[in-house]
Coordinates of C-alpha atoms in Angstrom, one line a residue:
Chain A
S167 CA 110.1 9.0 -2.2
L168 CA 113.6 9.0 -3.7
A169 CA 112.7 11.3 -6.5
G170 CA 115.2 14.0 -7.2
D171 CA 112.8 16.9 -6.8
R172 CA 115.0 18.4 -4.1
G173 CA 117.9 18.8 -6.5
I174 CA 119.8 15.7 -5.4
P175 CA 120.0 13.1 -8.2
S176 CA 118.1 10.0 -7.3
S177 CA 121.1 7.8 -8.3
V178 CA 123.2 9.6 -5.6
R179 CA 120.4 9.1 -3.1
L180 CA 120.2 5.4 -3.9
I181 CA 124.0 5.0 -3.4
C182 CA 123.9 6.8 -0.1
L183 CA 121.0 4.6 1.0
L184 CA 122.9 1.4 0.0
A185 CA 126.0 2.7 1.8
A186 CA 124.1 3.4 5.0
L187 CA 122.4 0.0 4.9
A188 CA 125.6 -1.8 4.3
A189 CA 127.3 0.1 7.1
A190 CA 124.5 -0.6 9.5
T191 CA 124.3 -4.3 8.7
A192 CA 128.0 -5.1 8.2
G193 CA 129.4 -3.9 11.5
C194 CA 132.7 -5.4 12.6
A195 CA 133.6 -9.0 11.6
S196 CA 133.8 -10.9 14.8
P197 CA 135.5 -14.3 15.4
V198 CA 133.3 -17.2 14.4
Y199 CA 134.1 -19.1 17.6
R200 CA 133.8 -18.4 21.3
K201 CA 135.9 -20.2 23.9
H202 CA 135.8 -20.8 27.7
P203 CA 138.7 -19.0 29.4
E204 CA 140.2 -22.3 30.4
L205 CA 139.7 -24.1 27.1
S206 CA 143.4 -24.9 26.6
R207 CA 143.9 -26.3 30.1
K208 CA 140.7 -28.3 30.0
T209 CA 141.3 -29.8 26.6
R210 CA 144.7 -31.2 27.7
A211 CA 142.7 -33.4 30.1
I212 CA 140.4 -34.7 27.4
R213 CA 141.4 -38.1 26.1
D214 CA 138.3 -39.4 24.4
M215 CA 135.5 -37.5 22.7
G216 CA 132.1 -38.5 21.6
L217 CA 129.6 -37.1 19.1
L218 CA 126.0 -36.8 20.1
P219 CA 123.5 -37.3 17.2
P220 CA 123.7 -34.2 15.1
A221 CA 120.6 -32.2 14.5
I222 CA 120.5 -30.5 11.1
A223 CA 117.2 -28.9 10.0
M224 CA 116.6 -28.7 6.3
Y225 CA 114.1 -26.5 4.7
E226 CA 112.8 -25.9 1.2
E227 CA 112.9 -22.2 0.5
R228 CA 110.0 -21.3 -1.7
F229 CA 109.2 -18.0 -3.4
R230 CA 109.1 -14.9 -1.1
F231 CA 111.0 -16.6 1.8
K232 CA 108.4 -19.3 2.6
L233 CA 110.2 -22.1 4.4
V234 CA 108.9 -25.7 4.3
P235 CA 110.6 -28.1 6.7
R236 CA 111.8 -31.3 5.1
E237 CA 112.1 -34.2 7.5
E238 CA 113.6 -36.6 5.0
W239 CA 116.2 -34.1 3.9
S240 CA 117.0 -33.4 7.6
R241 CA 117.6 -37.1 8.2
E242 CA 119.9 -37.4 5.2
A243 CA 121.8 -34.2 6.3
T244 CA 122.2 -35.6 9.8
D245 CA 123.7 -38.9 8.4
A246 CA 126.0 -37.0 6.1
V247 CA 127.3 -34.7 8.9
R248 CA 127.8 -37.6 11.3
K249 CA 129.9 -39.6 8.8
A250 CA 131.9 -36.5 7.8
F251 CA 132.5 -35.5 11.4
I252 CA 133.8 -38.8 12.5
E253 CA 136.0 -39.3 9.4
E254 CA 137.4 -35.8 9.3
M255 CA 138.0 -35.6 13.0
T256 CA 139.8 -38.9 12.9
A257 CA 141.9 -37.8 10.0
A258 CA 142.8 -34.6 11.9
G259 CA 144.1 -36.7 14.9
L260 CA 141.0 -35.9 17.0
P261 CA 139.2 -39.3 17.0
V262 CA 135.5 -39.1 17.9
A263 CA 133.1 -42.0 18.8
A264 CA 129.5 -41.8 17.7
I265 CA 127.0 -41.9 20.6
G266 CA 123.4 -42.9 20.1
G267 CA 120.4 -41.0 21.3
E268 CA 119.3 -43.5 23.9
D269 CA 121.1 -42.1 27.0
R270 CA 118.5 -40.1 28.9
E271 CA 121.0 -37.8 30.6
L272 CA 122.8 -37.0 27.4
S273 CA 119.5 -36.4 25.6
E274 CA 118.5 -33.9 28.3
M275 CA 121.8 -32.2 27.9
A276 CA 121.2 -32.0 24.1
E277 CA 117.8 -30.5 24.8
L278 CA 119.3 -27.9 27.1
F279 CA 121.8 -27.1 24.3
G280 CA 118.9 -25.9 22.2
A281 CA 118.3 -23.1 24.6
V282 CA 122.0 -22.5 25.2
D283 CA 122.6 -22.4 21.4
F284 CA 119.9 -19.7 21.0
S285 CA 121.2 -17.7 23.9
I286 CA 124.8 -17.7 22.7
G287 CA 123.7 -16.6 19.3
R288 CA 121.8 -13.7 20.7
H289 CA 123.8 -12.6 23.6
V290 CA 127.4 -13.4 22.8
Y291 CA 127.6 -12.7 19.0
K292 CA 127.2 -9.1 17.8
D293 CA 124.6 -8.8 15.1
A294 CA 121.9 -6.5 13.9
L295 CA 119.5 -7.6 16.6
K296 CA 121.8 -5.9 19.2
E297 CA 121.0 -8.2 22.1
T298 CA 124.6 -8.7 23.2
F299 CA 125.2 -9.0 26.9
P300 CA 128.6 -7.4 27.8
G301 CA 129.1 -9.8 30.7
K302 CA 128.7 -12.8 28.5
V303 CA 131.0 -11.4 25.9
R304 CA 133.7 -10.7 28.5
A305 CA 133.5 -14.1 30.1
F306 CA 132.1 -16.9 27.9
D307 CA 130.4 -19.1 30.5
Y308 CA 127.6 -21.5 29.6
S309 CA 126.9 -24.9 31.0
L310 CA 124.7 -27.9 30.2
G311 CA 124.9 -29.3 33.7
A312 CA 127.2 -32.0 34.9
A313 CA 127.2 -35.2 32.9
G314 CA 130.5 -36.9 33.8
E315 CA 128.9 -40.2 34.7
A316 CA 126.8 -40.4 31.5
M317 CA 129.9 -39.6 29.4
A318 CA 131.9 -42.3 31.3
R319 CA 129.2 -44.8 30.5
H320 CA 130.1 -44.2 26.8
G321 CA 133.9 -44.2 27.4
V322 CA 134.3 -40.5 26.7
D323 CA 135.2 -37.4 28.8
A324 CA 133.8 -34.8 26.4
V325 CA 131.2 -34.6 23.7
W326 CA 130.6 -32.6 20.6
I327 CA 127.1 -31.3 19.9
V328 CA 126.4 -30.4 16.3
T329 CA 123.4 -28.5 15.0
G330 CA 122.6 -26.4 12.0
A331 CA 120.2 -25.3 9.3
N332 CA 120.2 -25.5 5.6
L333 CA 117.8 -23.8 3.2
L334 CA 117.6 -25.1 -0.3
P335 CA 115.8 -22.7 -2.7
T336 CA 113.5 -23.9 -5.4
A337 CA 114.1 -22.7 -8.9
G338 CA 111.7 -19.8 -8.5
T339 CA 113.6 -18.3 -5.6
Q340 CA 116.9 -18.3 -7.5
V341 CA 115.8 -15.2 -9.4
A342 CA 118.0 -12.4 -8.0
D343 CA 116.0 -9.6 -6.4
A344 CA 117.0 -6.4 -4.7
V345 CA 117.2 -8.0 -1.3
D346 CA 119.8 -10.6 -2.4
V347 CA 121.8 -7.9 -4.1
L348 CA 121.9 -5.9 -0.8
M349 CA 122.9 -9.0 1.2
A350 CA 125.8 -9.5 -1.2
I351 CA 126.9 -5.9 -0.8
A352 CA 126.8 -6.0 3.0
G353 CA 128.5 -9.4 3.1
G354 CA 131.3 -8.1 0.9
L355 CA 132.2 -5.5 3.5
G356 CA 133.3 -8.3 5.9
G357 CA 130.2 -8.9 8.0
A358 CA 127.6 -11.6 7.5
P359 CA 124.3 -9.8 7.9
T360 CA 122.0 -11.7 10.1
F361 CA 119.1 -9.4 10.7
A362 CA 117.2 -11.5 8.0
P363 CA 118.2 -15.0 9.2
Y364 CA 116.0 -16.7 6.7
L365 CA 118.3 -15.5 4.0
V366 CA 121.2 -17.3 5.5
K367 CA 121.2 -20.5 3.4
L368 CA 123.5 -22.6 5.5
E369 CA 124.6 -22.4 9.1
F370 CA 126.7 -25.0 10.9
R371 CA 127.2 -24.9 14.7
A372 CA 129.1 -27.1 17.0
A373 CA 130.1 -27.1 20.7
L374 CA 132.5 -29.1 22.8
I375 CA 131.2 -30.0 26.2
D376 CA 133.2 -31.5 29.1
G377 CA 132.1 -33.8 31.8
N378 CA 131.2 -30.9 34.1
G379 CA 128.8 -29.7 31.4
T380 CA 130.9 -26.6 30.6
V381 CA 130.7 -25.4 27.0
L382 CA 134.4 -25.2 26.3
F383 CA 134.2 -24.2 22.7
Y384 CA 131.4 -23.0 20.5
C385 CA 131.6 -22.3 16.8
R386 CA 129.1 -20.8 14.3
L387 CA 129.9 -21.0 10.6
G388 CA 127.8 -19.4 7.9
E389 CA 128.4 -19.7 4.1
A390 CA 130.9 -16.9 4.0
D391 CA 132.9 -18.4 6.9
L392 CA 132.9 -21.8 5.2
W393 CA 134.2 -20.3 2.0
R394 CA 136.9 -18.4 3.8
A395 CA 137.9 -21.5 5.8
A396 CA 138.2 -23.5 2.6
Q397 CA 140.5 -20.8 1.2
D398 CA 142.6 -20.7 4.4
I399 CA 142.9 -24.5 4.4
A400 CA 144.0 -24.6 0.7
R401 CA 146.6 -21.9 1.4
A402 CA 148.0 -23.7 4.4
D403 CA 148.0 -27.1 2.7
P404 CA 148.0 -26.9 -1.1
S405 CA 147.4 -30.7 -1.3
M406 CA 143.9 -29.9 0.0
A407 CA 143.1 -27.5 -2.8
G408 CA 140.7 -29.0 -5.3
Q409 CA 139.4 -31.6 -2.8
D410 CA 136.6 -29.1 -1.8
P411 CA 134.7 -28.0 -4.8
G412 CA 132.9 -24.7 -4.5
R413 CA 133.2 -21.1 -5.5
D414 CA 137.0 -21.2 -5.3
V415 CA 137.3 -23.5 -8.3
G416 CA 134.5 -21.8 -10.0
D417 CA 132.1 -24.7 -10.0
A418 CA 128.8 -22.9 -9.8
S419 CA 126.8 -26.1 -10.2
I420 CA 127.7 -27.1 -6.6
R421 CA 125.2 -25.6 -4.2
D422 CA 125.5 -25.5 -0.4
D423 CA 123.5 -28.7 0.3
I424 CA 124.9 -30.2 3.4
R425 CA 123.6 -33.6 2.4
D426 CA 126.4 -33.5 -0.2
P427 CA 129.3 -35.3 1.5
R428 CA 131.7 -32.7 0.1
I429 CA 129.8 -29.8 1.8
A430 CA 129.5 -31.8 5.0
R431 CA 133.3 -32.3 5.0
R432 CA 133.8 -28.6 4.2
C433 CA 131.8 -27.7 7.3
V434 CA 133.7 -30.1 9.6
R435 CA 137.1 -29.1 8.2
A436 CA 136.2 -25.4 8.8
L437 CA 135.2 -26.4 12.4
I438 CA 138.5 -28.2 12.9
S439 CA 140.4 -25.2 11.6
E440 CA 138.7 -22.9 14.0
F441 CA 139.1 -25.3 16.9
R442 CA 142.9 -25.5 16.2
K443 CA 143.0 -21.6 16.3
A444 CA 141.1 -21.6 19.6
T445 CA 143.4 -24.2 21.2
A446 CA 146.7 -22.8 19.8
P447 CA 149.1 -21.9 22.5
Chain B
M94 CA 112.3 -1.6 -5.9
R95 CA 112.5 1.8 -4.3
R96 CA 109.7 0.9 -1.9
V97 CA 111.6 -2.3 -1.0
L98 CA 114.8 -0.4 -0.3
A99 CA 112.9 2.2 1.7
G100 CA 111.3 -0.6 3.7
I101 CA 114.6 -2.2 4.4
F102 CA 116.2 1.1 5.4
A103 CA 113.3 1.6 7.9
V104 CA 113.9 -1.8 9.4
V105 CA 117.6 -1.0 9.8
L106 CA 116.7 2.3 11.5
L107 CA 114.4 0.4 13.9
L108 CA 117.2 -2.0 14.6
E109 CA 119.6 0.8 15.3
A110 CA 117.0 2.4 17.6
A111 CA 116.6 -0.9 19.4
G112 CA 120.3 -0.9 20.1
C113 CA 120.3 2.7 21.3
G114 CA 118.7 2.5 24.7
L115 CA 115.5 0.7 23.8
G116 CA 116.9 -2.7 24.3
W117 CA 118.5 -4.6 27.2
K118 CA 119.9 -2.6 30.1
H119 CA 123.0 -3.9 31.9
R120 CA 123.0 -1.6 35.0
A121 CA 122.4 -3.6 38.2
G122 CA 121.6 -2.4 41.7
A123 CA 118.5 -0.6 43.0
L124 CA 115.9 -0.3 40.2
V125 CA 112.3 1.0 40.1
V126 CA 109.6 -0.6 38.1
P127 CA 107.6 2.5 37.4
A128 CA 104.0 3.3 38.2
S129 CA 103.3 4.1 34.6
H130 CA 101.2 1.4 32.9
S131 CA 99.4 1.0 29.6
Q132 CA 96.1 0.6 31.5
V133 CA 96.4 4.0 33.1
S134 CA 96.0 7.3 31.3
G135 CA 99.0 9.6 31.3
S136 CA 97.3 12.2 33.4
R137 CA 97.5 10.1 36.5
N138 CA 100.9 10.3 38.2
A139 CA 100.3 9.5 41.8
A140 CA 100.2 6.0 43.0
S141 CA 98.8 5.1 46.4
D142 CA 95.9 3.3 48.0
V143 CA 94.2 6.6 48.7
D144 CA 94.5 7.6 45.1
A145 CA 93.2 4.2 44.0
G146 CA 90.0 4.8 46.1
A147 CA 89.5 8.2 44.5
A148 CA 90.0 6.8 41.0
A149 CA 87.5 4.0 41.7
V150 CA 84.9 6.5 42.7
A151 CA 85.6 8.5 39.5
G152 CA 85.4 5.3 37.4
E153 CA 89.1 5.5 36.3
V154 CA 92.1 3.2 36.6
A155 CA 94.5 4.3 39.3
P156 CA 98.1 3.5 38.5
P157 CA 99.8 0.5 40.3
R158 CA 102.4 1.1 42.9
P159 CA 106.0 1.4 41.6
I160 CA 108.1 -1.5 42.7
L161 CA 111.6 -1.1 44.1
L162 CA 114.0 -4.0 43.8
T163 CA 117.7 -4.8 43.7
L164 CA 119.2 -6.7 40.9
P165 CA 122.6 -8.3 41.3
E166 CA 125.6 -7.6 39.0
G167 CA 125.7 -9.5 35.7
W168 CA 121.9 -9.4 35.1
N169 CA 120.3 -7.7 32.2
W170 CA 116.8 -6.2 32.2
V171 CA 114.2 -4.6 30.0
M172 CA 110.7 -3.2 30.3
R173 CA 108.7 -5.5 28.0
G174 CA 105.7 -3.2 27.8
D175 CA 104.5 -3.0 31.3
D176 CA 106.5 -6.0 32.6
F177 CA 110.0 -6.0 34.0
V178 CA 112.0 -8.9 32.5
A179 CA 115.5 -9.8 33.7
T180 CA 118.0 -12.5 32.8
R181 CA 121.6 -13.4 33.3
D182 CA 122.2 -15.8 30.4
G183 CA 119.1 -15.4 28.2
V184 CA 115.4 -15.7 28.7
F185 CA 115.2 -19.3 27.4
L186 CA 117.7 -20.3 30.2
Q187 CA 116.4 -18.2 33.0
S188 CA 114.3 -15.1 33.6
I189 CA 112.7 -13.0 36.4
V190 CA 109.5 -11.4 35.4
V191 CA 107.6 -8.8 37.5
E192 CA 104.1 -8.0 36.2
R193 CA 101.3 -5.9 37.5
I194 CA 97.9 -6.7 36.1
H195 CA 94.7 -4.6 36.6
V196 CA 91.5 -6.5 37.4
G197 CA 90.0 -5.2 34.2
Q198 CA 93.0 -5.7 32.0
S199 CA 92.6 -7.7 28.7
E200 CA 95.9 -7.1 26.9
Q201 CA 99.6 -7.4 27.9
P202 CA 101.5 -5.2 25.4
S203 CA 105.1 -6.0 24.5
G204 CA 106.3 -2.5 23.9
A205 CA 106.3 0.0 21.0
F206 CA 109.5 -1.3 19.4
P207 CA 109.0 -5.0 18.4
L208 CA 112.7 -5.6 17.6
A209 CA 114.0 -4.1 20.9
A210 CA 115.2 -6.9 23.2
L211 CA 113.5 -9.3 20.8
S212 CA 114.2 -12.5 22.7
S213 CA 112.2 -11.1 25.7
K214 CA 109.2 -11.1 23.4
Q215 CA 110.0 -14.4 21.8
W216 CA 109.6 -16.1 25.3
P217 CA 106.0 -17.2 24.6
V218 CA 104.4 -17.5 28.1
R219 CA 102.0 -14.7 28.9
T220 CA 99.5 -14.3 31.8
V221 CA 96.8 -11.8 30.6
K222 CA 95.9 -13.2 27.2
N223 CA 95.3 -16.7 28.7
L224 CA 93.3 -15.7 31.7
R225 CA 90.2 -17.9 32.2
R226 CA 89.2 -16.0 35.3
R227 CA 89.9 -12.4 36.3
F228 CA 91.7 -11.1 39.3
A229 CA 89.4 -9.3 41.7
P230 CA 89.9 -6.6 44.3
R231 CA 90.5 -8.0 47.8
M232 CA 90.9 -11.5 46.3
S233 CA 92.8 -13.8 48.6
A234 CA 96.3 -14.9 47.7
G235 CA 95.2 -18.4 47.3
S236 CA 92.5 -17.4 44.8
A237 CA 95.0 -15.3 42.9
A238 CA 97.3 -18.3 42.7
E239 CA 94.4 -20.3 41.1
V240 CA 93.9 -17.5 38.5
V241 CA 97.6 -17.6 37.6
L242 CA 97.8 -21.4 37.4
E243 CA 94.7 -21.5 35.2
S244 CA 96.3 -19.0 32.9
R245 CA 99.4 -21.1 32.6
K246 CA 97.4 -24.3 32.0
S247 CA 95.4 -22.5 29.3
D248 CA 98.5 -21.0 27.6
P249 CA 98.9 -22.6 24.2
A250 CA 102.6 -22.3 24.6
V251 CA 102.7 -24.5 27.7
A252 CA 102.5 -28.3 27.8
G253 CA 102.7 -30.9 30.6
L254 CA 102.3 -28.4 33.5
E255 CA 102.7 -30.1 36.9
V256 CA 102.3 -28.3 40.2
R257 CA 105.1 -29.2 42.6
E258 CA 104.4 -26.9 45.6
V259 CA 101.8 -24.5 46.9
G260 CA 102.4 -22.3 49.9
T261 CA 102.6 -18.7 51.2
R262 CA 105.3 -16.1 51.6
T263 CA 105.5 -12.5 52.7
I264 CA 106.7 -10.0 50.2
A265 CA 107.2 -6.3 51.2
G266 CA 105.2 -7.1 54.3
I267 CA 102.2 -8.4 52.2
P268 CA 101.0 -12.0 52.4
A269 CA 101.5 -13.6 49.0
F270 CA 101.0 -17.0 47.5
K271 CA 103.8 -19.3 46.4
V272 CA 103.5 -21.8 43.6
V273 CA 106.2 -24.0 42.0
F274 CA 105.4 -25.8 38.8
D275 CA 107.2 -27.6 35.9
F276 CA 106.3 -27.4 32.2
R277 CA 107.6 -27.7 28.7
L278 CA 107.1 -25.3 25.8
K279 CA 104.8 -26.8 23.2
N280 CA 106.2 -27.5 19.7
S281 CA 109.6 -27.0 21.1
S282 CA 111.7 -30.0 20.1
G283 CA 115.2 -29.2 21.2
L284 CA 114.3 -27.2 24.2
P285 CA 114.5 -28.3 27.8
A286 CA 112.0 -28.8 30.6
Y287 CA 111.4 -25.6 32.7
R288 CA 110.6 -24.9 36.3
S289 CA 108.9 -21.8 37.6
V290 CA 108.4 -20.4 41.1
C291 CA 105.7 -17.7 41.2
Y292 CA 104.8 -15.3 44.1
G293 CA 101.8 -13.0 43.9
F294 CA 99.3 -10.9 45.8
M295 CA 96.5 -8.4 45.2
R296 CA 96.7 -4.8 46.3
G297 CA 93.7 -2.7 45.5
E298 CA 92.7 -3.4 41.9
W299 CA 96.1 -4.7 40.9
Y300 CA 97.7 -8.1 40.9
Y301 CA 101.5 -8.0 41.6
G302 CA 103.4 -11.1 40.3
F303 CA 107.0 -12.1 40.7
E304 CA 108.0 -15.2 38.7
Y305 CA 111.4 -17.0 38.2
T306 CA 111.5 -19.4 35.4
A307 CA 114.5 -21.4 34.4
A308 CA 115.6 -24.6 32.6
A309 CA 115.1 -27.3 35.1
R310 CA 118.5 -28.8 34.3
H311 CA 121.3 -26.8 35.9
Y312 CA 119.9 -23.3 35.5
F313 CA 117.0 -23.3 38.0
A314 CA 119.2 -24.3 40.9
K315 CA 121.9 -21.9 39.7
D316 CA 119.9 -18.7 40.3
A317 CA 117.1 -19.8 42.7
E318 CA 118.9 -18.0 45.5
T319 CA 119.4 -14.9 43.3
F320 CA 115.6 -14.7 42.8
D321 CA 115.0 -15.1 46.5
S322 CA 117.3 -12.2 47.2
V323 CA 115.6 -10.1 44.6
V324 CA 112.2 -10.9 46.2
R325 CA 113.5 -10.0 49.6
S326 CA 114.6 -6.6 48.3
V327 CA 111.1 -5.8 46.9
A328 CA 109.3 -2.7 48.3
L329 CA 106.2 -1.0 47.0
G330 CA 106.6 2.7 46.3
G331 CA 104.0 5.3 46.9
E332 CA 102.2 6.0 50.2

């Protein structure tokens, strides 16, 4: 009980509890991307890139964190992301060709990425689950197996794999509760809490794979990362300000629905920004 | 609201505890999978064939033999309940599992702290809860192989199991079976096909199993030799 019967006011106890919780969950903010040690050298050899069919899973979030998968929404999200990815990458001078899902070898590679994606999230990123492997943090080294011939069939020498998840709350879940308040407190200290992943509304992940199957670059963007990236982009290029509606222009009616082309573009622009940081000399 | 806050604080403390020594270990080299086991009461410490005989006479479960093995650098390991689980890149990419199962065992606990090394528990394949036949003392290696394969085929997490190879091998001087099989995880769109190589033998009332499972694409071949070296390093402790 948090009652003040030991002489300590309950309000002070509550503040101490919140501070301890925030400190435990926030941790140190870590980079949103991970890169192979030879990323810069290997990307110089890449001339043509492809995009495998994105896999974006969308869920309806009902009251008390019940998640209902929505296949139709997921298809719409996949289409929106594919379109945004190709357009934004081309505009950024990184043209990408869409590759269909018929190639068996590339499909196997995408399947293996599901397991690699999970493993990177658990063992390379630091979060409250504390499953980091020091060896994998020191040397980022994951592979999807050689696929040079399959890539050559499609006229590319590297491919992007894009995945993610988007939770859309129903009206009933938009009622703020104590848990959401705590998430906001912890997030405000610089770390995106992930020990309750079902409360992360939008996560966008992408990886660049070369013909040897090496994961050259991996990026994981949550809502806070996307918002920060939009701010960074607007500061670096004021002409981009206002093109990306969101919290920065105070439009609270826009929610993080990746089926919205503006949100999909925001995700891809943030990815490009992180990729440029990773490949900067 | 106070109850919710207290509950969340408890979860955070559990997570902190998970990170403080209860989760993955990263020390390689010579390791011991201890004789202690959930099937054995804490009062029994010795582990030997002589002790097993005395225990049987008394109607008690004698502890299994401790297992000594050598894990190479770069591997991470944890005791998932009574099972030793090791991986280099993550259990959904590759894992080495060492399990000891008593002939009368009906549960395979995952450990007292559910959030510690969580991914080791999220890997869904388990032997004991899907047994269709029990191991038996003095059971031949071939029969023990059939028990394990039937468990895998019955596992609701496993789909499309295909046996590739059946043979024998000697481990720690003991004749063991060897089985190689492929499978997929059920309800796992976006996960690869897997390949397992499993060795096992009976010793007294205990089954000793050594299994390497990895994504068939790239990862199985990557560490098959590593698993072989770990198995060659295996020795049973006790008398």
